[in-house]
mmCIF file of C-alpha atoms in Angstrom:
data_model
loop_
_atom_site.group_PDB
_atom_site.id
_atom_site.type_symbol
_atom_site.label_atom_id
_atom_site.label_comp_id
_atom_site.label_asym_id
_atom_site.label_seq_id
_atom_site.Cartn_x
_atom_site.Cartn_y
_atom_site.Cartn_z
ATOM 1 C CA UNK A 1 -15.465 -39.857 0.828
ATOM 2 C CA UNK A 2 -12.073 -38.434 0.258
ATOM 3 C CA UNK A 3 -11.616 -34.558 -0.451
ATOM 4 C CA UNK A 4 -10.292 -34.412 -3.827
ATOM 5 C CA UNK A 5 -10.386 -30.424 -4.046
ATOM 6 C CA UNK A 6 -7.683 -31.003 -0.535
ATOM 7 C CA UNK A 7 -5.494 -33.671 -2.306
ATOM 8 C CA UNK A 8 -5.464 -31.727 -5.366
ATOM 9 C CA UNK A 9 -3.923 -28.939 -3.122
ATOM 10 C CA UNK A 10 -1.639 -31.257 -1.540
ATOM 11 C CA UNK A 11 -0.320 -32.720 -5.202
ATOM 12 C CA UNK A 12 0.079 -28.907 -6.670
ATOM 13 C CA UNK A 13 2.155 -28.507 -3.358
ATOM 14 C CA UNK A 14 4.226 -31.676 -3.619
ATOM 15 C CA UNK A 15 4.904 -30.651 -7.481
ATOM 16 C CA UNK A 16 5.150 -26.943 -7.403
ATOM 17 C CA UNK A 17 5.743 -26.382 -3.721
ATOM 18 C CA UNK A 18 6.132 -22.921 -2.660
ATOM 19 C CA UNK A 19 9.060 -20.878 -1.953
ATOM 20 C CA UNK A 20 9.462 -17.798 0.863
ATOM 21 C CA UNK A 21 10.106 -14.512 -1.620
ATOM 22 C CA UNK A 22 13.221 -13.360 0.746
ATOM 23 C CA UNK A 23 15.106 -17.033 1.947
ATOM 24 C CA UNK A 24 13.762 -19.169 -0.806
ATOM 25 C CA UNK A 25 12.737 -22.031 1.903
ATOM 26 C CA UNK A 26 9.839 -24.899 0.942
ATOM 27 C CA UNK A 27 6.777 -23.411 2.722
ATOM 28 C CA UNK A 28 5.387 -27.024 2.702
ATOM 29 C CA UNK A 29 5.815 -27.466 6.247
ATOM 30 C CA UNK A 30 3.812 -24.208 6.473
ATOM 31 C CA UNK A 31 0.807 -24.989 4.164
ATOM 32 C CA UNK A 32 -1.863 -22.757 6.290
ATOM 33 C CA UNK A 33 0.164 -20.309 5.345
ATOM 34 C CA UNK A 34 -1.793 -17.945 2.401
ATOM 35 C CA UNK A 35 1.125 -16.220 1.123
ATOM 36 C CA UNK A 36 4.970 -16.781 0.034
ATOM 37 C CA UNK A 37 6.614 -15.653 2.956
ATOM 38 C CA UNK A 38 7.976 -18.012 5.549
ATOM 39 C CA UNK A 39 7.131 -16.959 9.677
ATOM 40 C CA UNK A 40 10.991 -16.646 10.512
ATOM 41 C CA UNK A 41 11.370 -13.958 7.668
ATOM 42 C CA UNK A 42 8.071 -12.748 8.784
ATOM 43 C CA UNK A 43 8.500 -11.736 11.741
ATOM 44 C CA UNK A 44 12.598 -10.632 11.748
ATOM 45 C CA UNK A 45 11.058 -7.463 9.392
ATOM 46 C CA UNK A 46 12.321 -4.267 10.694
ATOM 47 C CA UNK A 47 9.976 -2.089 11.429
ATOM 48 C CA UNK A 48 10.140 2.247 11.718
ATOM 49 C CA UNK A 49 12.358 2.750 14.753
ATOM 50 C CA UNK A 50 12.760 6.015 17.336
ATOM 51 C CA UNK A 51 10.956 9.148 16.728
ATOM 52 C CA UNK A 52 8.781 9.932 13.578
ATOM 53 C CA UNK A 53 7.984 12.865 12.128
ATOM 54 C CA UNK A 54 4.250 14.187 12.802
ATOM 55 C CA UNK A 55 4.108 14.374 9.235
ATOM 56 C CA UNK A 56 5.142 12.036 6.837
ATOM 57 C CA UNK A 57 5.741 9.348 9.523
ATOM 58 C CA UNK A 58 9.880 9.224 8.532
ATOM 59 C CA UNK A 59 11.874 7.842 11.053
ATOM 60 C CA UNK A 60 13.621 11.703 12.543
ATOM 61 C CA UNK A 61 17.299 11.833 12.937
ATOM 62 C CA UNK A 62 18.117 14.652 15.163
ATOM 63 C CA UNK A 63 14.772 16.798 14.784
ATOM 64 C CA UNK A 64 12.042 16.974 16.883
ATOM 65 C CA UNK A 65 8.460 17.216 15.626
ATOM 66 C CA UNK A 66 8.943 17.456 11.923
ATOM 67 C CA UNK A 67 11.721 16.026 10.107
ATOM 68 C CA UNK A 68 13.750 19.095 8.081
ATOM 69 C CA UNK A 69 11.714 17.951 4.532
ATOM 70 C CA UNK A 70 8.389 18.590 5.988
ATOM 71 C CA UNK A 71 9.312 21.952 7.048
ATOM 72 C CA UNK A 72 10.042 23.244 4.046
ATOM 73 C CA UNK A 73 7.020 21.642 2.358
ATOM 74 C CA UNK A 74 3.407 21.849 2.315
ATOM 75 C CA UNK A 75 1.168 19.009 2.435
ATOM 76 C CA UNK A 76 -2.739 18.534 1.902
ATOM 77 C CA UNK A 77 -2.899 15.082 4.279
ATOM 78 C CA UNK A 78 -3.083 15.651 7.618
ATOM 79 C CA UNK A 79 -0.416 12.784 8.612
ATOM 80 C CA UNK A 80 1.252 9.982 6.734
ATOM 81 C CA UNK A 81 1.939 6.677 8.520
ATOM 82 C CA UNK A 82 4.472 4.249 6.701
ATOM 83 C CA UNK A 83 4.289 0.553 8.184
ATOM 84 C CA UNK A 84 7.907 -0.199 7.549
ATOM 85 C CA UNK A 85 11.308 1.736 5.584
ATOM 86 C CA UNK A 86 11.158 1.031 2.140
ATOM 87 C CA UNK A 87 14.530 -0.521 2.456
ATOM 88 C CA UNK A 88 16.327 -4.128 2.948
ATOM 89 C CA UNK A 89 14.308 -7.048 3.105
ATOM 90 C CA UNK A 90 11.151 -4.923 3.384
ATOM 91 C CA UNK A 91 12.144 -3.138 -0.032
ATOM 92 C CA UNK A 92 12.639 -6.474 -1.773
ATOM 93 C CA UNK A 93 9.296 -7.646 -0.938
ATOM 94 C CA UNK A 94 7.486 -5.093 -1.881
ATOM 95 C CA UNK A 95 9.545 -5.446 -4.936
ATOM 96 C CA UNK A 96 8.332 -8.893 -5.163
ATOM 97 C CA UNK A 97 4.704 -8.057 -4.837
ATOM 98 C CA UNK A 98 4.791 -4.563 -7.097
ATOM 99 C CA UNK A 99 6.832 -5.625 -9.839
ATOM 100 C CA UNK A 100 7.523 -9.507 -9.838
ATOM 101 C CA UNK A 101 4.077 -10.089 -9.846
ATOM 102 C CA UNK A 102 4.246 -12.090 -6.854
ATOM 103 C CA UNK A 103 0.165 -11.013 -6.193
ATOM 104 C CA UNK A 104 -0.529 -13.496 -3.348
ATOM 105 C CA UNK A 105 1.351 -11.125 -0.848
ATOM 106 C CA UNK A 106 -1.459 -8.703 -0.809
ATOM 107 C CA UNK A 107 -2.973 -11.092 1.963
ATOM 108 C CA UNK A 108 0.519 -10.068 4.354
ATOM 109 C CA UNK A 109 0.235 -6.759 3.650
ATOM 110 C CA UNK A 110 -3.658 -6.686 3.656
ATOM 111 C CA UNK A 111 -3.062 -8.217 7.189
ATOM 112 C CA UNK A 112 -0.167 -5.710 8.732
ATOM 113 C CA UNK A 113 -2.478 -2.667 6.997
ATOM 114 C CA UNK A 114 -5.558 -3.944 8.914
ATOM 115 C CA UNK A 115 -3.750 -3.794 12.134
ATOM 116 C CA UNK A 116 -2.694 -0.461 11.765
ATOM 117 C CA UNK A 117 -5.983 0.505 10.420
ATOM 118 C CA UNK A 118 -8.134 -0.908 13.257
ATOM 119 C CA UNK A 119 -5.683 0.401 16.055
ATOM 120 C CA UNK A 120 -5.700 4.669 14.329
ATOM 121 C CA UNK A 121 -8.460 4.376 12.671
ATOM 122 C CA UNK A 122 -11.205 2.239 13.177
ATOM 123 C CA UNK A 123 -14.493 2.505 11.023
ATOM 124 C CA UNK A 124 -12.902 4.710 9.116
ATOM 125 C CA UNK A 125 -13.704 4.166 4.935
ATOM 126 C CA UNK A 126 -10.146 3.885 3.392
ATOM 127 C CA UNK A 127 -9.492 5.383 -0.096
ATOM 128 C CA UNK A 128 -6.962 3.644 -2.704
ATOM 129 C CA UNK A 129 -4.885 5.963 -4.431
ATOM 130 C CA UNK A 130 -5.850 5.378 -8.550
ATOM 131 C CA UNK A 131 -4.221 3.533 -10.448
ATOM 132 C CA UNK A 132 -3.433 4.428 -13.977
ATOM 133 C CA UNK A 133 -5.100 2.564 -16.658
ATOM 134 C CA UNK A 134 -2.632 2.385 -19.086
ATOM 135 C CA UNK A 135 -0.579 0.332 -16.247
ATOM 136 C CA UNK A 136 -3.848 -1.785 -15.843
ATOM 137 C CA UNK A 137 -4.305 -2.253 -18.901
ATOM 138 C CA UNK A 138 -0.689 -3.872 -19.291
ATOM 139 C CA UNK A 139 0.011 -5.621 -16.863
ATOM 140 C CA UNK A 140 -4.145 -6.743 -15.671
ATOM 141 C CA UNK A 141 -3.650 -5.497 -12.387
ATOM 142 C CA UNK A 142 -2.749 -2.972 -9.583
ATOM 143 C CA UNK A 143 -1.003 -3.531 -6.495
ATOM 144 C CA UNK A 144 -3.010 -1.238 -4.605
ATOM 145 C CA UNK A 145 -6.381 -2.446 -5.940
ATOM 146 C CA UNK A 146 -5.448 -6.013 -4.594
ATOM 147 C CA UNK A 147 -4.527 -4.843 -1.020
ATOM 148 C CA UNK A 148 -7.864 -3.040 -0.856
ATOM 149 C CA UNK A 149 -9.257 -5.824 -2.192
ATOM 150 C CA UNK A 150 -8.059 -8.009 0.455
ATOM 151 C CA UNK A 151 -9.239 -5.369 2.937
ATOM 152 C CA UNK A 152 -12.791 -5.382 1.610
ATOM 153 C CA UNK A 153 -12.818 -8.946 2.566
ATOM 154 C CA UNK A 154 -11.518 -8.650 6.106
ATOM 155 C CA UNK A 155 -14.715 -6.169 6.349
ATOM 156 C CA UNK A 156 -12.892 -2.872 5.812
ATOM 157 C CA UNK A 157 -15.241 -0.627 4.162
ATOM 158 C CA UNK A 158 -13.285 1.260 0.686
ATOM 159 C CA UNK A 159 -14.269 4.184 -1.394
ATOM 160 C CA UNK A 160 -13.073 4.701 -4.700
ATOM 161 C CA UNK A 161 -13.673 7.926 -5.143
ATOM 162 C CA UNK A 162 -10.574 9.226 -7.439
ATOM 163 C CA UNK A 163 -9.382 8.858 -10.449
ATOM 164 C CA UNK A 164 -6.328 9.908 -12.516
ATOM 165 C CA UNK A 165 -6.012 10.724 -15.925
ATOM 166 C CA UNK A 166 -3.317 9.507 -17.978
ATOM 167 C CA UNK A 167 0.310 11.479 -17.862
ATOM 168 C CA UNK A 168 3.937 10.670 -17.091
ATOM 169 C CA UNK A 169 5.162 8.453 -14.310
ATOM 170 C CA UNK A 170 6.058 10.147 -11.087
ATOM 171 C CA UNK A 171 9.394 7.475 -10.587
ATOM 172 C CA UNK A 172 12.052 9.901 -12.221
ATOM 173 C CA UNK A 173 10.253 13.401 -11.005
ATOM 174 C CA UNK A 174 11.599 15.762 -8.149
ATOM 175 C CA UNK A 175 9.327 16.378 -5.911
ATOM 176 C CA UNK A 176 8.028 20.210 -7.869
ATOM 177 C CA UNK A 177 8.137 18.395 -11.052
ATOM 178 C CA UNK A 178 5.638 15.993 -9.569
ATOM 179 C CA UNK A 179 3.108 17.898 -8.140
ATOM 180 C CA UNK A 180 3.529 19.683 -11.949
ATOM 181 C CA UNK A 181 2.702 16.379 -13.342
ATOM 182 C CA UNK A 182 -0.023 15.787 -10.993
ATOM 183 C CA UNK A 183 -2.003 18.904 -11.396
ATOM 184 C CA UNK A 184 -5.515 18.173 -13.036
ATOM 185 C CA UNK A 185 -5.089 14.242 -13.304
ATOM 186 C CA UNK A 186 -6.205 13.598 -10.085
ATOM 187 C CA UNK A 187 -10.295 13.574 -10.411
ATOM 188 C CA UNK A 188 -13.311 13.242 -7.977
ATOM 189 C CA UNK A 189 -15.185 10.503 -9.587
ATOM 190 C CA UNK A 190 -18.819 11.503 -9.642
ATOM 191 C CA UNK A 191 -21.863 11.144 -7.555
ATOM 192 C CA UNK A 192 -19.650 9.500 -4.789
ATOM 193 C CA UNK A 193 -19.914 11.016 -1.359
ATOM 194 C CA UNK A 194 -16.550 11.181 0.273
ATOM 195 C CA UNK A 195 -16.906 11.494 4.454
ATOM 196 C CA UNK A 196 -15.738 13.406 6.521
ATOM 197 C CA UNK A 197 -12.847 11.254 7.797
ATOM 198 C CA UNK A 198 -10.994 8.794 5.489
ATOM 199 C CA UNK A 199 -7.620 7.545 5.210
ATOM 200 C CA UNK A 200 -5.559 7.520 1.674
ATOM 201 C CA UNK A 201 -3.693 4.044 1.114
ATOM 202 C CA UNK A 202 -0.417 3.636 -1.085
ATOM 203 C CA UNK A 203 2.615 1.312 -1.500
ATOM 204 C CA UNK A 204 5.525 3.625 -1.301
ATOM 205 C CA UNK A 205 6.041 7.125 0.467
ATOM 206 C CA UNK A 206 8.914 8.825 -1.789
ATOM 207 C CA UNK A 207 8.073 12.633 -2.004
ATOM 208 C CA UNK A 208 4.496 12.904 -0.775
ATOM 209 C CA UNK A 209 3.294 14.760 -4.104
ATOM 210 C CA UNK A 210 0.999 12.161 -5.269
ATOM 211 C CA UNK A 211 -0.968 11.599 -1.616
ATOM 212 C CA UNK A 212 -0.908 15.166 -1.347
ATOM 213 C CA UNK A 213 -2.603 15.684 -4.302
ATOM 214 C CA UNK A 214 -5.078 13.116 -3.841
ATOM 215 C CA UNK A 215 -5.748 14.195 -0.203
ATOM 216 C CA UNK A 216 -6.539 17.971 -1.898
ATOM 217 C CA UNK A 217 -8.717 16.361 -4.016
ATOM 218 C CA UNK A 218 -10.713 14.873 -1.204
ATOM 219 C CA UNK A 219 -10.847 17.649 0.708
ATOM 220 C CA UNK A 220 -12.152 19.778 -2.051
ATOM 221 C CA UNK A 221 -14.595 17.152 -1.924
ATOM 222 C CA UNK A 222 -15.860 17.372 1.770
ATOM 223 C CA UNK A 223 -13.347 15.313 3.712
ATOM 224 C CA UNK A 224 -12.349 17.314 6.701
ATOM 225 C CA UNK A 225 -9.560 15.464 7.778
ATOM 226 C CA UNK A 226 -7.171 12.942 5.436
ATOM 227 C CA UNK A 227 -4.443 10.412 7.054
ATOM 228 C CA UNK A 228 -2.344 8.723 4.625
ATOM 229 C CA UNK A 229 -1.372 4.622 5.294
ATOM 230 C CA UNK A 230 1.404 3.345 2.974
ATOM 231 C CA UNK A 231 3.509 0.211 3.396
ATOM 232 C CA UNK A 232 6.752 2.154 3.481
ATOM 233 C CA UNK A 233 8.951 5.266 3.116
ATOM 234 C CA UNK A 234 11.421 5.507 0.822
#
């Protein structure tokens, strides 16, 4: 008996047939693949290179230790870790997920974020940094919430602890403007334990205010140590 729900697939495929996000190449010769991202632009992604700061996990230039931004700042997470630079053909992927809507790349990312997570920090419950509702409620979903989705399914355990009140976006804030705009909006939701160990998870690094703010939140909360896991730094 044939497997319609298969051939289905395979028609959709031979009508619509999927693109790579970054080279625009047929993925049909790549059908196992779950997401829209061929294996040759897959794997030529750059990742951090040389030193990183024990910080923020930015690539150093000629420090050692801490790069010269973290010295002058103050952070409540205990390290940040970004998986790639938010730059090149990394930055225009996660512009393809974040803002094109191109939602099916949560499984690569869910995939390079497990890796990291099960090398640093295995067993350990990750926390999604909260998403605005007003954002949710305009566009029906949140690029975080799908990675950690996508984690829950790979067996990752995820608390969602926080919340965050409605305010202005961080994108056009210095870095002492956001932590202004931050203060208060970040919430403990309720009745929810929070461990002793977790680690934060984000899209983009840019000034550190908003993980900051969440990891103070946590540790006002009983978390005694906070590591941060973002896809890049900007």
């Amino acid at each position: 008996m044939p497997d319609f729900s298969s051939l289905s697939c395979r028609f959709l495929e031979i009508l619509f047939p999927r693109t790579c996000v970054l080279c625009g190449r047929s993925l049909r010769e790549e059908a196992e693949r779950n997401y829209p991202l061929c294996a040759s632009c897959e794997a030529a992604l750059p990742g951090v290179r040389g030193e990183r700061c024990s910080l923020c996990g930015k690539p150093l230039i000629s420090e050692q230790g801490l790069c010269m931004r973290c010295r002058e700042r103050s952070f409540s997470f205990d390290a940040a870790y970004p998986l790639w630079e938010y730059s090149g053909p990394v930055k225009e992927l996660i512009i393809s997920y974040k803002i094109g809507g191109f939602r099916p790349l949560a499984e690569f990312f869910a995939s390079r974020t497990l890796a990291r997570l099960r090398e640093a920090h295995p067993g350990t419950p990750v926390v999604p940094v909260p998403f605005r509702k007003s954002k949710m409620r305009k566009t029906g979903w949140d690029q975080v919430e799908d990675l950690v989705r996508a984690l829950e399914r790979k067996g990752i355990p995820v608390i969602r602890c926080l919340e965050r009140a409605e305010g202005a976006s961080q994108k056009t804030l210095d870095y002492s403007a956001r932590m202004s705009n931050l203060k208060g909006r970040i919430r403990r939701r309720n009745l929810i334990r929070i461990p002793e160990r977790v680690v934060l998870l984000d899209d983009v690094l840019t000034t550190g205010a908003t993980l900051s703010e969440c990891a103070r939140v946590l540790k006002e909360g009983g978390a005694l140590r906070v590591d941060a896991l973002v896809l890049a730094a900007d």
